[in-house]
XYZ file of C-alpha atoms in Angstrom:
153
model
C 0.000 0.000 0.000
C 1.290 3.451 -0.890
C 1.949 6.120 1.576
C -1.339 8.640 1.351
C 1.826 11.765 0.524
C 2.488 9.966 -2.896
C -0.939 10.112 -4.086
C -1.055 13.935 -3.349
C 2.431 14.339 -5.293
C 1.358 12.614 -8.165
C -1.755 14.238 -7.870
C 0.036 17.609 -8.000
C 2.240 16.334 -11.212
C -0.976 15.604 -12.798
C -2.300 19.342 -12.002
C 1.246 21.007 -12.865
C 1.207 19.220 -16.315
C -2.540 20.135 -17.330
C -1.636 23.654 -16.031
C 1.779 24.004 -18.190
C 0.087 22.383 -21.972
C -2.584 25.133 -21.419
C 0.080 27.860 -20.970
C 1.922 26.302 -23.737
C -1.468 26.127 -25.894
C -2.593 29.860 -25.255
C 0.899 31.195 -25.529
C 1.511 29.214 -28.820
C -2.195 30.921 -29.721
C -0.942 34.606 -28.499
C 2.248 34.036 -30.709
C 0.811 33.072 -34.015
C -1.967 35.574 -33.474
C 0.837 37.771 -32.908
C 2.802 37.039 -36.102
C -0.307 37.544 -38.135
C -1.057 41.155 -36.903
C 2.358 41.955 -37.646
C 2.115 40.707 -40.962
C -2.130 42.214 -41.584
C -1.802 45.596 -39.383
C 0.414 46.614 -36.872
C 4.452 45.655 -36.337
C 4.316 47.023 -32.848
C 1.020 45.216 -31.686
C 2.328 42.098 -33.326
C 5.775 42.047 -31.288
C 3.907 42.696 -28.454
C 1.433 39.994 -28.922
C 4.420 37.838 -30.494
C 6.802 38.202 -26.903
C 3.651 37.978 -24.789
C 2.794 34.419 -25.980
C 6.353 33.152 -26.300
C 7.045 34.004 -22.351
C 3.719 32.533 -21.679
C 5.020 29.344 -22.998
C 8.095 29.445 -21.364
C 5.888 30.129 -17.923
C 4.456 26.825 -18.838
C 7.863 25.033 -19.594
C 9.227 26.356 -16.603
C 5.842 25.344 -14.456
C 6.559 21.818 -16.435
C 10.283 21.740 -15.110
C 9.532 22.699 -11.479
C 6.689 19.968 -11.264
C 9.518 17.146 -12.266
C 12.439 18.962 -10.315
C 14.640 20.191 -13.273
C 17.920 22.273 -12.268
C 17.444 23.886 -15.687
C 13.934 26.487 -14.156
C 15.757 28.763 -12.955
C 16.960 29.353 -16.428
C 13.899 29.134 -17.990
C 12.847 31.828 -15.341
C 15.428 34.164 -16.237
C 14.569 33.408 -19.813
C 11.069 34.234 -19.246
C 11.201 37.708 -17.275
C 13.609 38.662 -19.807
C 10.443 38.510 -22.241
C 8.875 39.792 -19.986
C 10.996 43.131 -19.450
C 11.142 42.388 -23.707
C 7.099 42.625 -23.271
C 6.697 45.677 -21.164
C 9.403 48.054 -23.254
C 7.366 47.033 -26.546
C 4.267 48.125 -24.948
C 6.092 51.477 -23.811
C 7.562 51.849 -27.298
C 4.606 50.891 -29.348
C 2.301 53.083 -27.586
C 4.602 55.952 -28.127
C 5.780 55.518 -31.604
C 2.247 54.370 -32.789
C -0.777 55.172 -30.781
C -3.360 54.662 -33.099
C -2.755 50.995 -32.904
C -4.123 51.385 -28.976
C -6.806 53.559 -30.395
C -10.215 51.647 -28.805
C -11.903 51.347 -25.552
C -8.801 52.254 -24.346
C -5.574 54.264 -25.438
C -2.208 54.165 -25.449
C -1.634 56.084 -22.231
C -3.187 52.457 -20.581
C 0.131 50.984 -22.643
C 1.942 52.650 -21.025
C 1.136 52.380 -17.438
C 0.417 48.563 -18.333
C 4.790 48.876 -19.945
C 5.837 50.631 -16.449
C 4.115 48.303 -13.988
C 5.698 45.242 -16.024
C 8.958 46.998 -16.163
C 8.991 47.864 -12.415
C 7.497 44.453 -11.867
C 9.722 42.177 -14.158
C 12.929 44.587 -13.757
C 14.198 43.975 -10.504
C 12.735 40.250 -10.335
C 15.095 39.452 -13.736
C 17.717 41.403 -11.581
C 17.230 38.875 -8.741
C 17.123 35.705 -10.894
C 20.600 36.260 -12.396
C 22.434 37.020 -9.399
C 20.974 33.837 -8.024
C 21.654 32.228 -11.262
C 25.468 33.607 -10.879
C 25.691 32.155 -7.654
C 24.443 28.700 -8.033
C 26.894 27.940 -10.668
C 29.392 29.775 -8.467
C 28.466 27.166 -5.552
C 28.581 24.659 -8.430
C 32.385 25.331 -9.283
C 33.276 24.914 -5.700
C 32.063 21.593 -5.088
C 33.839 18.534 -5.034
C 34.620 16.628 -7.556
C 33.591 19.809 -10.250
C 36.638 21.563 -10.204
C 37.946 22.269 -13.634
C 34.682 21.742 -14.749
C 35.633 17.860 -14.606
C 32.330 15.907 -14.630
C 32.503 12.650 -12.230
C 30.084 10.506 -14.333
């Protein structure tokens, strides 16, 4: 008889993988709906719509990697806010280069609040992930048996 704890693990696997193939769905979605307004309309709503949906499928790889205990997330994390800080200076840029593609319900001043908050968001917390990326390979190349970048297979 299993223990009741591996049930809710596997459980939690289960709700971690549904979770990351509908990231990975909707951000393939945002990206080719992306590269066709670029293509039909607007170059500036496309990239936007074209970084969005790639770093929402990276979210979902990385959500996918943490759920099987991959070393490689934080990576993928620092991979991700980087298209996310990508994201938010687009939004910034397109707004102020072309506003009429904001033109709606809506304008391109909300652009550009929506640009800051990412870039004060996703700023700093891309910061954070690569000094903690820089020190776990630091504390990598200290340990035993890695020195010289020797691998002990």
């Amino acid at each position: 008889m299993k223990p009741k704890h591996w049930d809710s693990a596997a459980r939690y696997r289960r709700t971690e993988r549904r979770r990351s193939t509908a990231m990975f769905i909707i951000g393939t979605l945002f990206t080719i709906t992306g590269v066709f307004i670029w293509f039909t309309d607007s170059l500036w709503l496309g990239l936007t719509s074209i970084v969005f949906g790639l770093a929402v499928v990276l979210g979902g790889v990385l959500s996918w990697s943490q759920a099987h205990g991959s070393d490689g997330s934080l990576k993928v994390a620092v991979i991700g806010c980087l298209l996310f800080v990508v994201l938010s200076a687009l939004m910034i840029i397109g707004a102020v280069v072309s506003p009429e593609d904001f033109d709606g319900q809506r304008g391109p001043l909300y652009a550009v609040i929506a640009g800051s908050l990412g870039l004060a968001f996703f700023g700093p917390g891309l910061i954070v992930l690569i000094v903690k990326l820089v020190q776990r390979s630091r504390a990598d190349q200290t340990r035993p048996g890695k020195a010289g970048g020797d691998e002990i297979l």
